[in-house]
Amino acid sequence: IDLSSYPTSKIFLTGTAIPLIIPAVTPNQGATYSVLPALPAGLSLDTNTGYITGTPSSTTAVTNYTVTASNSTTSASKTFALRTGPGFQVNDFGDLPDVTPGDGICATAGALCTLRAAVQETNILGVPTNRMILVPAGTITIPVIDAVIPPITSNIEVIGESQTTTIIDGGGTAAANSSKQIFTVNGVYTVILTNVTLQNAKPLNTIAGGALNISGGSNVSLSHVSVLDNHTTGAGACGGARSVIGCASSPHSDYGPCAYTTTADKSGC
């Protein structure tokens, strides 16, 4: 009995049907399936096929689930981690805004979900709910001519596919002052960035922060994040990566495993 095609870990958004999860193609004749503990509300396991389907309807923390398949001669088990919660799935690497901010739907005029549109929707929906923005592998480049991504004013988790494959690019060139910051957080919000690279943010900024501008008591955590080739210039500027370098104005920031370089005119506070 082959259960190898079950995932190792997955994050699913509440209110969105999950893609079909099936056992390997190898026929599992006569097998019956069970899972412990019970799957999150809205998801179900077909005891005859091993298919997992449904639409999550509640928020659950990361939990390990074990599927067991057995027939008259043998059995096999596979354990994997699932997490469910509210949020948005980015499915476009462009930078268009949300067409109707506040309607609870991340959608540009082309009915696609960009990072910018997801941040806009999450900001309006507001605290205290913590919402996830899931970003697939690929590169999002913020065109220099576009406005800065709206400052984050809600509790947000931006979760990429992996640290090396999900890239958010500020669009800066070798020249200084050639782009804008990527993320700005100013207020008592919890912001978590996971499995992404932030690069090439090179703004003229008289406050601080190339890739990240963090202030106002924000609680910002980075885990498995690379902050590469960002800088900032101007009077009072400090840190191409802001508090990754340790700005005193952001004492509540907590950075996990994180790689960074700063080709900055001002490399620290």
mmCIF file of C-alpha atoms in Angstrom:
data_model
loop_
_atom_site.group_PDB
_atom_site.id
_atom_site.type_symbol
_atom_site.label_atom_id
_atom_site.label_comp_id
_atom_site.label_asym_id
_atom_site.label_seq_id
_atom_site.Cartn_x
_atom_site.Cartn_y
_atom_site.Cartn_z
ATOM 1 C CA ILE A 1 0.000 0.000 0.000
ATOM 2 C CA ASP A 2 1.614 3.218 -1.188
ATOM 3 C CA LEU A 3 0.793 6.438 0.660
ATOM 4 C CA SER A 4 3.829 8.377 -0.541
ATOM 5 C CA SER A 5 1.835 10.934 -2.509
ATOM 6 C CA TYR A 6 0.183 12.371 0.576
ATOM 7 C CA PRO A 7 1.808 15.751 1.368
ATOM 8 C CA THR A 8 4.383 16.339 4.062
ATOM 9 C CA SER A 9 2.702 19.602 5.074
ATOM 10 C CA LYS A 10 -0.017 21.848 3.695
ATOM 11 C CA ILE A 11 -1.720 25.137 4.500
ATOM 12 C CA PHE A 12 -5.331 25.550 3.386
ATOM 13 C CA LEU A 13 -7.501 28.661 3.473
ATOM 14 C CA THR A 14 -10.902 28.586 5.113
ATOM 15 C CA GLY A 15 -13.747 29.004 2.661
ATOM 16 C CA THR A 16 -11.687 27.705 -0.263
ATOM 17 C CA ALA A 17 -12.032 24.156 -1.578
ATOM 18 C CA ILE A 18 -8.771 22.249 -1.309
ATOM 19 C CA PRO A 19 -7.186 20.470 -4.272
ATOM 20 C CA LEU A 20 -7.886 16.750 -4.207
ATOM 21 C CA ILE A 21 -5.401 14.836 -2.057
ATOM 22 C CA ILE A 22 -5.072 11.225 -3.155
ATOM 23 C CA PRO A 23 -2.864 8.223 -2.383
ATOM 24 C CA ALA A 24 -0.276 7.207 -4.961
ATOM 25 C CA VAL A 25 -1.486 5.864 -8.298
ATOM 26 C CA THR A 26 -0.415 2.375 -7.273
ATOM 27 C CA PRO A 27 -3.669 0.411 -6.865
ATOM 28 C CA ASN A 28 -4.596 -0.159 -3.226
ATOM 29 C CA GLN A 29 -7.093 -2.936 -3.795
ATOM 30 C CA GLY A 30 -9.198 -3.863 -0.812
ATOM 31 C CA ALA A 31 -7.719 -1.173 1.431
ATOM 32 C CA THR A 32 -9.715 0.874 3.876
ATOM 33 C CA TYR A 33 -8.526 4.201 5.234
ATOM 34 C CA SER A 34 -8.728 6.013 8.541
ATOM 35 C CA VAL A 35 -7.215 9.204 9.965
ATOM 36 C CA LEU A 36 -6.291 10.361 13.458
ATOM 37 C CA PRO A 37 -7.007 12.852 14.835
ATOM 38 C CA ALA A 38 -10.124 13.968 12.975
ATOM 39 C CA LEU A 39 -9.388 16.306 10.070
ATOM 40 C CA PRO A 40 -10.192 20.029 10.413
ATOM 41 C CA ALA A 41 -13.867 20.921 10.106
ATOM 42 C CA GLY A 42 -14.972 20.866 6.479
ATOM 43 C CA LEU A 43 -12.424 18.275 5.354
ATOM 44 C CA SER A 44 -13.116 14.556 5.046
ATOM 45 C CA LEU A 45 -11.306 11.328 4.235
ATOM 46 C CA ASP A 46 -13.020 8.788 1.967
ATOM 47 C CA THR A 47 -12.508 5.495 3.798
ATOM 48 C CA ASN A 48 -12.656 3.522 0.535
ATOM 49 C CA THR A 49 -10.378 5.581 -1.723
ATOM 50 C CA GLY A 50 -8.174 7.548 0.674
ATOM 51 C CA TYR A 51 -9.142 10.803 -1.040
ATOM 52 C CA ILE A 52 -9.148 13.911 1.162
ATOM 53 C CA THR A 53 -11.565 16.595 -0.025
ATOM 54 C CA GLY A 54 -13.610 19.503 1.212
ATOM 55 C CA THR A 55 -13.544 23.170 2.176
ATOM 56 C CA PRO A 56 -12.045 24.115 5.559
ATOM 57 C CA SER A 57 -14.529 25.982 7.720
ATOM 58 C CA SER A 58 -12.523 26.691 10.874
ATOM 59 C CA THR A 59 -9.074 27.869 11.913
ATOM 60 C CA THR A 60 -6.705 25.190 13.183
ATOM 61 C CA ALA A 61 -3.078 25.438 14.248
ATOM 62 C CA VAL A 62 -0.474 23.216 12.640
ATOM 63 C CA THR A 63 -1.462 19.665 13.556
ATOM 64 C CA ASN A 64 -0.040 16.285 12.590
ATOM 65 C CA TYR A 65 -2.513 13.827 11.074
ATOM 66 C CA THR A 66 -1.852 10.155 10.416
ATOM 67 C CA VAL A 67 -3.665 8.293 7.640
ATOM 68 C CA THR A 68 -3.607 4.518 7.910
ATOM 69 C CA ALA A 69 -4.537 2.170 5.078
ATOM 70 C CA SER A 70 -4.981 -1.539 5.646
ATOM 71 C CA ASN A 71 -6.218 -4.649 3.884
ATOM 72 C CA SER A 72 -6.253 -8.326 4.727
ATOM 73 C CA THR A 73 -2.496 -8.723 4.369
ATOM 74 C CA THR A 74 -0.765 -5.447 5.212
ATOM 75 C CA SER A 75 -1.092 -1.874 6.382
ATOM 76 C CA ALA A 76 0.721 1.429 5.928
ATOM 77 C CA SER A 77 0.621 4.854 7.552
ATOM 78 C CA LYS A 78 1.605 8.392 6.547
ATOM 79 C CA THR A 79 1.794 11.387 8.889
ATOM 80 C CA PHE A 80 1.538 14.914 7.562
ATOM 81 C CA ALA A 81 0.937 18.405 8.949
ATOM 82 C CA LEU A 82 -2.064 20.570 8.099
ATOM 83 C CA ARG A 83 -2.969 24.110 9.041
ATOM 84 C CA THR A 84 -6.140 25.997 8.142
ATOM 85 C CA GLY A 85 -7.114 29.629 8.514
ATOM 86 C CA PRO A 86 -8.476 32.718 6.764
ATOM 87 C CA GLY A 87 -6.575 34.572 4.099
ATOM 88 C CA PHE A 88 -5.847 34.907 0.404
ATOM 89 C CA GLN A 89 -3.962 32.911 -2.231
ATOM 90 C CA VAL A 90 -1.827 35.033 -4.551
ATOM 91 C CA ASN A 91 -2.168 33.687 -8.081
ATOM 92 C CA ASP A 92 -0.684 36.512 -10.127
ATOM 93 C CA PHE A 93 2.852 37.932 -10.035
ATOM 94 C CA GLY A 94 1.751 41.367 -11.244
ATOM 95 C CA ASP A 95 1.187 44.447 -9.089
ATOM 96 C CA LEU A 96 -2.356 45.569 -9.884
ATOM 97 C CA PRO A 97 -4.546 46.798 -7.004
ATOM 98 C CA ASP A 98 -7.736 45.254 -5.697
ATOM 99 C CA VAL A 99 -10.731 46.379 -7.723
ATOM 100 C CA THR A 100 -13.127 46.592 -4.743
ATOM 101 C CA PRO A 101 -11.181 46.847 -1.479
ATOM 102 C CA GLY A 102 -13.171 45.643 1.498
ATOM 103 C CA ASP A 103 -15.459 43.157 -0.233
ATOM 104 C CA GLY A 104 -13.510 40.227 1.206
ATOM 105 C CA ILE A 105 -12.386 39.056 -2.244
ATOM 106 C CA CYS A 106 -8.817 39.479 -3.458
ATOM 107 C CA ALA A 107 -9.379 40.373 -7.098
ATOM 108 C CA THR A 108 -7.863 42.819 -9.543
ATOM 109 C CA ALA A 109 -9.763 44.089 -12.561
ATOM 110 C CA GLY A 110 -8.636 40.873 -14.229
ATOM 111 C CA ALA A 111 -10.102 38.750 -11.399
ATOM 112 C CA LEU A 112 -6.643 37.718 -10.201
ATOM 113 C CA CYS A 113 -5.099 38.027 -6.744
ATOM 114 C CA THR A 114 -1.845 39.986 -6.489
ATOM 115 C CA LEU A 115 0.213 40.577 -3.360
ATOM 116 C CA ARG A 116 -0.828 44.249 -3.421
ATOM 117 C CA ALA A 117 -4.523 43.348 -3.655
ATOM 118 C CA ALA A 118 -4.197 40.806 -0.844
ATOM 119 C CA VAL A 119 -2.588 43.382 1.464
ATOM 120 C CA GLN A 120 -5.319 45.896 0.610
ATOM 121 C CA GLU A 121 -8.093 43.433 1.463
ATOM 122 C CA THR A 122 -6.408 42.261 4.659
ATOM 123 C CA ASN A 123 -5.891 45.829 5.851
ATOM 124 C CA ILE A 124 -9.567 46.706 5.444
ATOM 125 C CA LEU A 125 -10.786 43.479 7.053
ATOM 126 C CA GLY A 126 -8.626 44.476 10.014
ATOM 127 C CA VAL A 127 -7.640 43.086 13.381
ATOM 128 C CA PRO A 128 -7.897 41.025 15.523
ATOM 129 C CA THR A 129 -8.094 38.202 12.980
ATOM 130 C CA ASN A 130 -4.713 36.994 11.747
ATOM 131 C CA ARG A 131 -4.923 36.397 7.990
ATOM 132 C CA MET A 132 -2.509 34.521 5.782
ATOM 133 C CA ILE A 133 -1.324 35.603 2.353
ATOM 134 C CA LEU A 134 -0.003 32.544 0.526
ATOM 135 C CA VAL A 135 2.485 33.315 -2.245
ATOM 136 C CA PRO A 136 3.615 30.613 -4.699
ATOM 137 C CA ALA A 137 7.089 30.108 -6.116
ATOM 138 C CA GLY A 138 8.034 32.881 -8.509
ATOM 139 C CA THR A 139 9.115 36.531 -8.525
ATOM 140 C CA ILE A 140 6.895 39.508 -7.778
ATOM 141 C CA THR A 141 8.519 42.738 -8.951
ATOM 142 C CA ILE A 142 7.086 46.059 -7.814
ATOM 143 C CA PRO A 143 7.466 48.419 -10.783
ATOM 144 C CA VAL A 144 9.230 51.663 -9.925
ATOM 145 C CA ILE A 145 6.365 53.653 -11.423
ATOM 146 C CA ASP A 146 3.803 51.989 -9.133
ATOM 147 C CA ALA A 147 2.829 53.292 -5.724
ATOM 148 C CA VAL A 148 4.342 51.662 -2.667
ATOM 149 C CA ILE A 149 2.457 48.633 -1.332
ATOM 150 C CA PRO A 150 0.014 50.045 1.243
ATOM 151 C CA PRO A 151 1.432 50.118 4.779
ATOM 152 C CA ILE A 152 0.344 47.040 6.697
ATOM 153 C CA THR A 153 -2.383 47.949 9.187
ATOM 154 C CA SER A 154 -3.574 44.515 10.225
ATOM 155 C CA ASN A 155 -2.254 41.190 11.485
ATOM 156 C CA ILE A 156 -0.766 39.433 8.463
ATOM 157 C CA GLU A 157 1.307 36.369 7.665
ATOM 158 C CA VAL A 158 2.988 36.361 4.261
ATOM 159 C CA ILE A 159 3.955 32.751 3.551
ATOM 160 C CA GLY A 160 5.953 31.788 0.480
ATOM 161 C CA GLU A 161 6.644 28.414 -1.068
ATOM 162 C CA SER A 162 10.274 28.493 0.064
ATOM 163 C CA GLN A 163 12.987 30.954 1.027
ATOM 164 C CA THR A 164 14.745 30.617 -2.339
ATOM 165 C CA THR A 165 11.803 30.291 -4.727
ATOM 166 C CA THR A 166 9.354 32.992 -3.574
ATOM 167 C CA ILE A 167 10.957 36.355 -4.300
ATOM 168 C CA ILE A 168 9.539 39.835 -3.720
ATOM 169 C CA ASP A 169 11.642 42.331 -5.644
ATOM 170 C CA GLY A 170 11.557 46.057 -4.950
ATOM 171 C CA GLY A 171 12.481 46.781 -8.539
ATOM 172 C CA GLY A 172 15.594 48.763 -7.662
ATOM 173 C CA THR A 173 18.528 49.024 -10.026
ATOM 174 C CA ALA A 174 22.197 49.494 -9.273
ATOM 175 C CA ALA A 175 21.489 53.201 -8.895
ATOM 176 C CA ALA A 176 20.475 54.543 -5.497
ATOM 177 C CA ASN A 177 16.970 55.892 -4.905
ATOM 178 C CA SER A 178 15.576 53.801 -7.747
ATOM 179 C CA SER A 179 12.637 52.067 -6.083
ATOM 180 C CA LYS A 180 10.376 51.994 -3.049
ATOM 181 C CA GLN A 181 10.219 50.032 0.164
ATOM 182 C CA ILE A 182 8.574 46.625 -0.023
ATOM 183 C CA PHE A 183 6.765 46.495 3.317
ATOM 184 C CA THR A 184 5.985 49.230 5.842
ATOM 185 C CA VAL A 185 4.544 48.406 9.262
ATOM 186 C CA ASN A 186 3.660 51.261 11.598
ATOM 187 C CA GLY A 187 1.407 50.347 14.499
ATOM 188 C CA VAL A 188 0.767 47.619 17.022
ATOM 189 C CA TYR A 189 0.310 44.800 14.548
ATOM 190 C CA THR A 190 1.694 41.282 14.316
ATOM 191 C CA VAL A 191 3.352 40.626 10.976
ATOM 192 C CA ILE A 192 5.051 37.329 10.122
ATOM 193 C CA LEU A 193 7.099 36.750 6.977
ATOM 194 C CA THR A 194 8.002 33.147 6.187
ATOM 195 C CA ASN A 195 9.774 31.422 3.294
ATOM 196 C CA VAL A 196 10.444 34.470 1.114
ATOM 197 C CA THR A 197 13.281 36.593 -0.232
ATOM 198 C CA LEU A 198 13.045 40.403 -0.112
ATOM 199 C CA GLN A 199 15.462 42.041 -2.515
ATOM 200 C CA ASN A 200 16.392 45.128 -4.539
ATOM 201 C CA ALA A 201 14.495 47.714 -2.505
ATOM 202 C CA LYS A 202 16.499 50.940 -2.844
ATOM 203 C CA PRO A 203 14.394 53.937 -1.844
ATOM 204 C CA LEU A 204 15.351 57.468 -0.939
ATOM 205 C CA ASN A 205 14.130 57.344 2.620
ATOM 206 C CA THR A 206 14.773 59.839 5.361
ATOM 207 C CA ILE A 207 13.249 57.597 8.045
ATOM 208 C CA ALA A 208 14.643 54.088 7.693
ATOM 209 C CA GLY A 209 14.330 50.780 6.007
ATOM 210 C CA GLY A 210 14.957 49.595 2.498
ATOM 211 C CA ALA A 211 13.050 46.333 2.297
ATOM 212 C CA LEU A 212 11.257 46.829 5.625
ATOM 213 C CA ASN A 213 10.230 49.915 7.537
ATOM 214 C CA ILE A 214 9.096 48.856 11.008
ATOM 215 C CA SER A 215 7.982 51.232 13.737
ATOM 216 C CA GLY A 216 5.232 52.032 16.195
ATOM 217 C CA GLY A 217 5.632 48.988 18.439
ATOM 218 C CA SER A 218 5.021 46.464 15.673
ATOM 219 C CA ASN A 219 5.743 42.804 16.377
ATOM 220 C CA VAL A 220 7.454 41.584 13.217
ATOM 221 C CA SER A 221 8.943 38.106 12.830
ATOM 222 C CA LEU A 222 10.987 36.705 9.962
ATOM 223 C CA SER A 223 11.515 32.978 9.585
ATOM 224 C CA HIS A 224 13.487 31.502 6.689
ATOM 225 C CA VAL A 225 13.699 34.882 4.992
ATOM 226 C CA SER A 226 16.527 36.303 2.909
ATOM 227 C CA VAL A 227 16.858 40.101 2.775
ATOM 228 C CA LEU A 228 19.269 40.765 -0.055
ATOM 229 C CA ASP A 229 20.761 43.825 -1.761
ATOM 230 C CA ASN A 230 18.539 46.511 -0.246
ATOM 231 C CA HIS A 231 19.639 49.974 0.785
ATOM 232 C CA THR A 232 18.380 53.342 1.848
ATOM 233 C CA THR A 233 19.846 56.831 1.683
ATOM 234 C CA GLY A 234 19.102 60.266 3.025
ATOM 235 C CA ALA A 235 19.452 62.146 6.264
ATOM 236 C CA GLY A 236 18.640 59.938 9.213
ATOM 237 C CA ALA A 237 18.303 56.832 7.077
ATOM 238 C CA CYS A 238 19.411 53.570 8.571
ATOM 239 C CA GLY A 239 19.487 50.021 7.405
ATOM 240 C CA GLY A 240 18.757 48.512 4.064
ATOM 241 C CA ALA A 241 16.866 45.878 5.994
ATOM 242 C CA ARG A 242 15.706 48.030 8.908
ATOM 243 C CA SER A 243 15.472 46.062 12.155
ATOM 244 C CA VAL A 244 17.241 42.980 10.874
ATOM 245 C CA ILE A 245 20.296 45.059 11.702
ATOM 246 C CA GLY A 246 18.856 46.046 15.058
ATOM 247 C CA CYS A 247 17.292 49.497 14.983
ATOM 248 C CA ALA A 248 16.531 50.639 18.498
ATOM 249 C CA SER A 249 13.227 52.104 17.348
ATOM 250 C CA SER A 250 11.807 48.617 16.810
ATOM 251 C CA PRO A 251 12.507 46.748 20.051
ATOM 252 C CA HIS A 252 9.647 44.315 19.593
ATOM 253 C CA SER A 253 10.929 42.793 16.376
ATOM 254 C CA ASP A 254 11.904 39.147 16.545
ATOM 255 C CA TYR A 255 13.776 37.703 13.605
ATOM 256 C CA GLY A 256 14.126 33.957 13.175
ATOM 257 C CA PRO A 257 16.523 32.187 10.807
ATOM 258 C CA CYS A 258 17.294 35.003 8.411
ATOM 259 C CA ALA A 259 19.983 35.806 5.872
ATOM 260 C CA TYR A 260 20.616 39.397 4.890
ATOM 261 C CA THR A 261 23.032 41.667 3.082
ATOM 262 C CA THR A 262 22.846 45.428 2.835
ATOM 263 C CA THR A 263 24.591 47.214 0.051
ATOM 264 C CA ALA A 264 23.573 50.385 1.832
ATOM 265 C CA ASP A 265 24.825 53.892 2.230
ATOM 266 C CA LYS A 266 23.647 53.569 5.828
ATOM 267 C CA SER A 267 24.096 50.000 7.020
ATOM 268 C CA GLY A 268 22.945 50.303 10.620
ATOM 269 C CA CYS A 269 21.377 52.557 13.230
#
